[in-house]
PDB file of C-alpha atoms in Angstrom:
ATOM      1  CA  UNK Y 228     -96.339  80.545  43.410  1.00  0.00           C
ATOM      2  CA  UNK Y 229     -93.292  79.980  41.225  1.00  0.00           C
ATOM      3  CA  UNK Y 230     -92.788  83.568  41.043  1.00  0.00           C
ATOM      4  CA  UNK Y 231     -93.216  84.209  44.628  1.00  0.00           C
ATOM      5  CA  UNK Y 232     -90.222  81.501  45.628  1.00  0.00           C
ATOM      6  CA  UNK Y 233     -87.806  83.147  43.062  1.00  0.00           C
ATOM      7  CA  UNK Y 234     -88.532  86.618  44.293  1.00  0.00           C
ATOM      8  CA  UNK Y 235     -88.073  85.410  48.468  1.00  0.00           C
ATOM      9  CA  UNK Y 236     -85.273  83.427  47.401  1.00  0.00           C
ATOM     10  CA  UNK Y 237     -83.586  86.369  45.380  1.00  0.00           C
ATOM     11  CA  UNK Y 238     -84.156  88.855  48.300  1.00  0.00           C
ATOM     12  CA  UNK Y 239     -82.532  86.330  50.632  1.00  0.00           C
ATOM     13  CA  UNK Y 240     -79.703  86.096  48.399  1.00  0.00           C
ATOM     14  CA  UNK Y 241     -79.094  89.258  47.824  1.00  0.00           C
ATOM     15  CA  UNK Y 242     -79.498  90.178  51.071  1.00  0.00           C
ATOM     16  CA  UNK Y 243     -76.414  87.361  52.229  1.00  0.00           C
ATOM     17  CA  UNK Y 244     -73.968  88.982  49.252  1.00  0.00           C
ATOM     18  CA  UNK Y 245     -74.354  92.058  50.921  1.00  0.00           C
ATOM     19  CA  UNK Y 246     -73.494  90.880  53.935  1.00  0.00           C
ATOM     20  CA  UNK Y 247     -70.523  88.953  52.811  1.00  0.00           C
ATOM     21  CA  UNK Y 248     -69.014  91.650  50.581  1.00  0.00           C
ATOM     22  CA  UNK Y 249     -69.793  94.446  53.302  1.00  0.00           C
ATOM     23  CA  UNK Y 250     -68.157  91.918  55.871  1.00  0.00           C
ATOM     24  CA  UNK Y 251     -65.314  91.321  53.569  1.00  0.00           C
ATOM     25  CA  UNK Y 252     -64.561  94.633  51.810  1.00  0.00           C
ATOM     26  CA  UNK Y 253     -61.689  96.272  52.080  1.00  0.00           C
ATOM     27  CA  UNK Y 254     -59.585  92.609  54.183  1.00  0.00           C
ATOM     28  CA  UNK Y 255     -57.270  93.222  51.245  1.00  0.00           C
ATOM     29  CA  UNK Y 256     -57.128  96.653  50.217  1.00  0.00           C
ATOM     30  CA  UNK Y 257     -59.045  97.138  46.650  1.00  0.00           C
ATOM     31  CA  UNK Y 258     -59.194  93.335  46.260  1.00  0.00           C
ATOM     32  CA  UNK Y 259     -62.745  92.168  46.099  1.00  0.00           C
ATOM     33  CA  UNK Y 260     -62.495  89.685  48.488  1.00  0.00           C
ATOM     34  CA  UNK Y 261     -66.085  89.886  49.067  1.00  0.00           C
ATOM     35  CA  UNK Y 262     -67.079  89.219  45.315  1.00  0.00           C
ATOM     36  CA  UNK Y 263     -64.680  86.692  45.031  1.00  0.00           C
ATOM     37  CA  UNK Y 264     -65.747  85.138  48.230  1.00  0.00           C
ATOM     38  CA  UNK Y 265     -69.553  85.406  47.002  1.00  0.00           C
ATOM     39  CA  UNK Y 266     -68.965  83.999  43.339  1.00  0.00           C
ATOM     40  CA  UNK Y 267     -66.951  80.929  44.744  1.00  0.00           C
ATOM     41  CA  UNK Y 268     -69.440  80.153  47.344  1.00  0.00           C
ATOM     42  CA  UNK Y 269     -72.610  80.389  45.320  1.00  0.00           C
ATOM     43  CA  UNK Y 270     -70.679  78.434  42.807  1.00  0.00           C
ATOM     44  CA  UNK Y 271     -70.153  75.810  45.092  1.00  0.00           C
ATOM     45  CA  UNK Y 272     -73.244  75.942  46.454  1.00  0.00           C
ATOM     46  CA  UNK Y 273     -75.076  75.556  43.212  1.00  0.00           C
ATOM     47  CA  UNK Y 274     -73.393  72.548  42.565  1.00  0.00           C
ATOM     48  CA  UNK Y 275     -74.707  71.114  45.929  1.00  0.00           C
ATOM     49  CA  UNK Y 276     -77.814  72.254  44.667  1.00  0.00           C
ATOM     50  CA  UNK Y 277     -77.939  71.034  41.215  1.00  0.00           C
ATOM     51  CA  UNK Y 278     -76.514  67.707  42.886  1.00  0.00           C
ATOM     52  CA  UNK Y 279     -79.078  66.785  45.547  1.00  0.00           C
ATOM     53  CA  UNK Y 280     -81.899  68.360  43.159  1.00  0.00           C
ATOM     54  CA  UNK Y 281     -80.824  66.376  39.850  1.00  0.00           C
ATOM     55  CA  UNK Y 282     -83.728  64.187  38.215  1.00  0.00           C
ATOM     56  CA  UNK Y 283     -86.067  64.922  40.721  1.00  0.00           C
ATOM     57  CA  UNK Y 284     -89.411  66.837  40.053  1.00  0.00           C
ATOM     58  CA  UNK Y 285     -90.260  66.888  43.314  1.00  0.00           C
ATOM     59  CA  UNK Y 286     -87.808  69.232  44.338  1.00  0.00           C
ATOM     60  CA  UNK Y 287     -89.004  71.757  41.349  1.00  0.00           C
ATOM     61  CA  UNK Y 288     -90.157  74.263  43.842  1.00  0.00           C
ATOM     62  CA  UNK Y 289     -86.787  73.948  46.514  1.00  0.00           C
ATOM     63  CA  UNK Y 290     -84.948  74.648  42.607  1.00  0.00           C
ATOM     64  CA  UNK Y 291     -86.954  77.627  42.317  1.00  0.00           C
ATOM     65  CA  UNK Y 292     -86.326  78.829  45.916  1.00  0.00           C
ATOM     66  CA  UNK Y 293     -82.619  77.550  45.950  1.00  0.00           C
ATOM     67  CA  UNK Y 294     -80.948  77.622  42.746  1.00  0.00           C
ATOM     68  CA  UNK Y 295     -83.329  80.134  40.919  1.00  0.00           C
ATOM     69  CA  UNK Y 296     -83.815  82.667  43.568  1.00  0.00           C
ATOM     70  CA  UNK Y 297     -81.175  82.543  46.423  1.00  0.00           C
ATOM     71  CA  UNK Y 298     -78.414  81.404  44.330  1.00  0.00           C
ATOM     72  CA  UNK Y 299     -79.197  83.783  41.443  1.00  0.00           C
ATOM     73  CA  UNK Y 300     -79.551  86.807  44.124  1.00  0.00           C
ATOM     74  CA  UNK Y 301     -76.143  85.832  45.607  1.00  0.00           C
ATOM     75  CA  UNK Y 302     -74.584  85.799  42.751  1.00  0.00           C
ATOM     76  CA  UNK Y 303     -75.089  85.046  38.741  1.00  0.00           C
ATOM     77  CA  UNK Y 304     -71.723  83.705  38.402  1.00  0.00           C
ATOM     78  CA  UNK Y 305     -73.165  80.219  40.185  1.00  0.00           C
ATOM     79  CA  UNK Y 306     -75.817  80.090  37.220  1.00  0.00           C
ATOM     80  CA  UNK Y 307     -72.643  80.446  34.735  1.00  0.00           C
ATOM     81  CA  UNK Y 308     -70.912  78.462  36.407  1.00  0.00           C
ATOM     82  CA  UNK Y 309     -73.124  75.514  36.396  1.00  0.00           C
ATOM     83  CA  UNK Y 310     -74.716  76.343  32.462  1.00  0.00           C
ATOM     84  CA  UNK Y 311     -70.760  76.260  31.412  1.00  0.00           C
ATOM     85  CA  UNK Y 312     -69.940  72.754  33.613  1.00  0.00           C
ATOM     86  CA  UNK Y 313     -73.160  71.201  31.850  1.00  0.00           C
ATOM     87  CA  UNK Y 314     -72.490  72.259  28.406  1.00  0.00           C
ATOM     88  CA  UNK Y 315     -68.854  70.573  29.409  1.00  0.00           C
ATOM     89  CA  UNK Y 316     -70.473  67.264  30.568  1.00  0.00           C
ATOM     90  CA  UNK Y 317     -72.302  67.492  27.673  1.00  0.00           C
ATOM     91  CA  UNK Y 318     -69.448  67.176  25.157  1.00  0.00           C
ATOM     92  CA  UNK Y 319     -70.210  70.733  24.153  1.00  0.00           C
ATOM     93  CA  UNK Y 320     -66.455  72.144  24.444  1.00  0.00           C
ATOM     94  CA  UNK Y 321     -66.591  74.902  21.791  1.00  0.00           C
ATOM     95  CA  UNK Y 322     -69.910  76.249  23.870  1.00  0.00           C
ATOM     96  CA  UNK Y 323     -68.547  76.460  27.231  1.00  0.00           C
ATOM     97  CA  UNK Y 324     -65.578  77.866  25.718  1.00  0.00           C
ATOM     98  CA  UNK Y 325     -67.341  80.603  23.842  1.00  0.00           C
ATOM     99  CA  UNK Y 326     -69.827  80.810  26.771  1.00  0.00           C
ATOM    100  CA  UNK Y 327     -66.223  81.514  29.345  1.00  0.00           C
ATOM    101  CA  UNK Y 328     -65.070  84.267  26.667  1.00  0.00           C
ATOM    102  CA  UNK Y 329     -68.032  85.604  25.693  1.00  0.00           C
ATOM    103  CA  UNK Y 330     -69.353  85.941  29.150  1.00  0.00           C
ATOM    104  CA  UNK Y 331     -66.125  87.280  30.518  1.00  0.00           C
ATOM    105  CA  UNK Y 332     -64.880  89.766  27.631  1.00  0.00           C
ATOM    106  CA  UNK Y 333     -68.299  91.383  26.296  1.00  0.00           C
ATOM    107  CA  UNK Y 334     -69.412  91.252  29.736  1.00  0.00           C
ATOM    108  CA  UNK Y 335     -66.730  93.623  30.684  1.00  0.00           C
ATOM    109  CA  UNK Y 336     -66.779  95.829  27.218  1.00  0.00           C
ATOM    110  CA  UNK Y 337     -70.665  96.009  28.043  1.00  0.00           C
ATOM    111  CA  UNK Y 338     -69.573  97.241  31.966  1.00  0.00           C
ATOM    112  CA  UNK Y 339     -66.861  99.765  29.832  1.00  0.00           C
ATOM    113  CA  UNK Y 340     -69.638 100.757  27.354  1.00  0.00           C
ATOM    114  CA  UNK Y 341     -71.997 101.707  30.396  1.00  0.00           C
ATOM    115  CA  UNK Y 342     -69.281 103.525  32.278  1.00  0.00           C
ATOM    116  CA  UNK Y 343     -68.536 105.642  29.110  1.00  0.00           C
ATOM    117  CA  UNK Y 344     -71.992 106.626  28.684  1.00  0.00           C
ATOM    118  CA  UNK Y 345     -71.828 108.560  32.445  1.00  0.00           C
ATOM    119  CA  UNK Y 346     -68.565 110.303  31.324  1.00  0.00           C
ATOM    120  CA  UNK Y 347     -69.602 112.469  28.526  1.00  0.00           C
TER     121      UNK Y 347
END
């Protein structure tokens, strides 16, 4: 059942970042306004999520549908986003600091390394 609510949830998700970056693309020039749009959003709406759902085992199944699957479909960046603010909250600045630049700057060599590997 778990399984079932992140894969629905994903689709869903994915499904709406399409929309909003197909809706978006191309409002100003090669500016990714739909990304941008998408990452903000999902950010923002993973910290409704995290908020309402906090502390509550109840609501482990609306997490798995919500945050989990729609939210991680959308877009990863809410997950990040949320992991980093926790390990913040948490006291843990040299984490969410090596989390930001880790995430960030080997996330785009690994994008560079992939890209390179098409070109030969």
């Amino acid at each position: 059942m778990k399984f079932l609510l992140v894969f629905v949830g994903g689709g869903l998700g994915a499904m709406a970042r399409y929309f909003v970056t197909t809706n978006l693309a191309g409002k100003l020039g090669n500016f990714p306004l739909g990304t941008l749009t998408a990452n903000i959003l999902g950010s923002f709406l993973m910290g409704l999520v995290v908020g309402i759902i906090a502390g509550r085992s109840s609501l482990e199944n609306v997490r798995l549908l919500l945050a989990v699957g729609f939210l991680g479909g959308f877009t990863t960046f809410s997950s990040f986003s949320a992991e980093t603010l926790t390990l913040i909250q948490n006291g843990q600045i040299f984490s969410a600091a090596a989390n930001i630049l880790i995430s960030v700057a080997v996330g785009l060599a690994a994008c560079f390394a992939g890209l390179s590997l098409t070109k030969f």
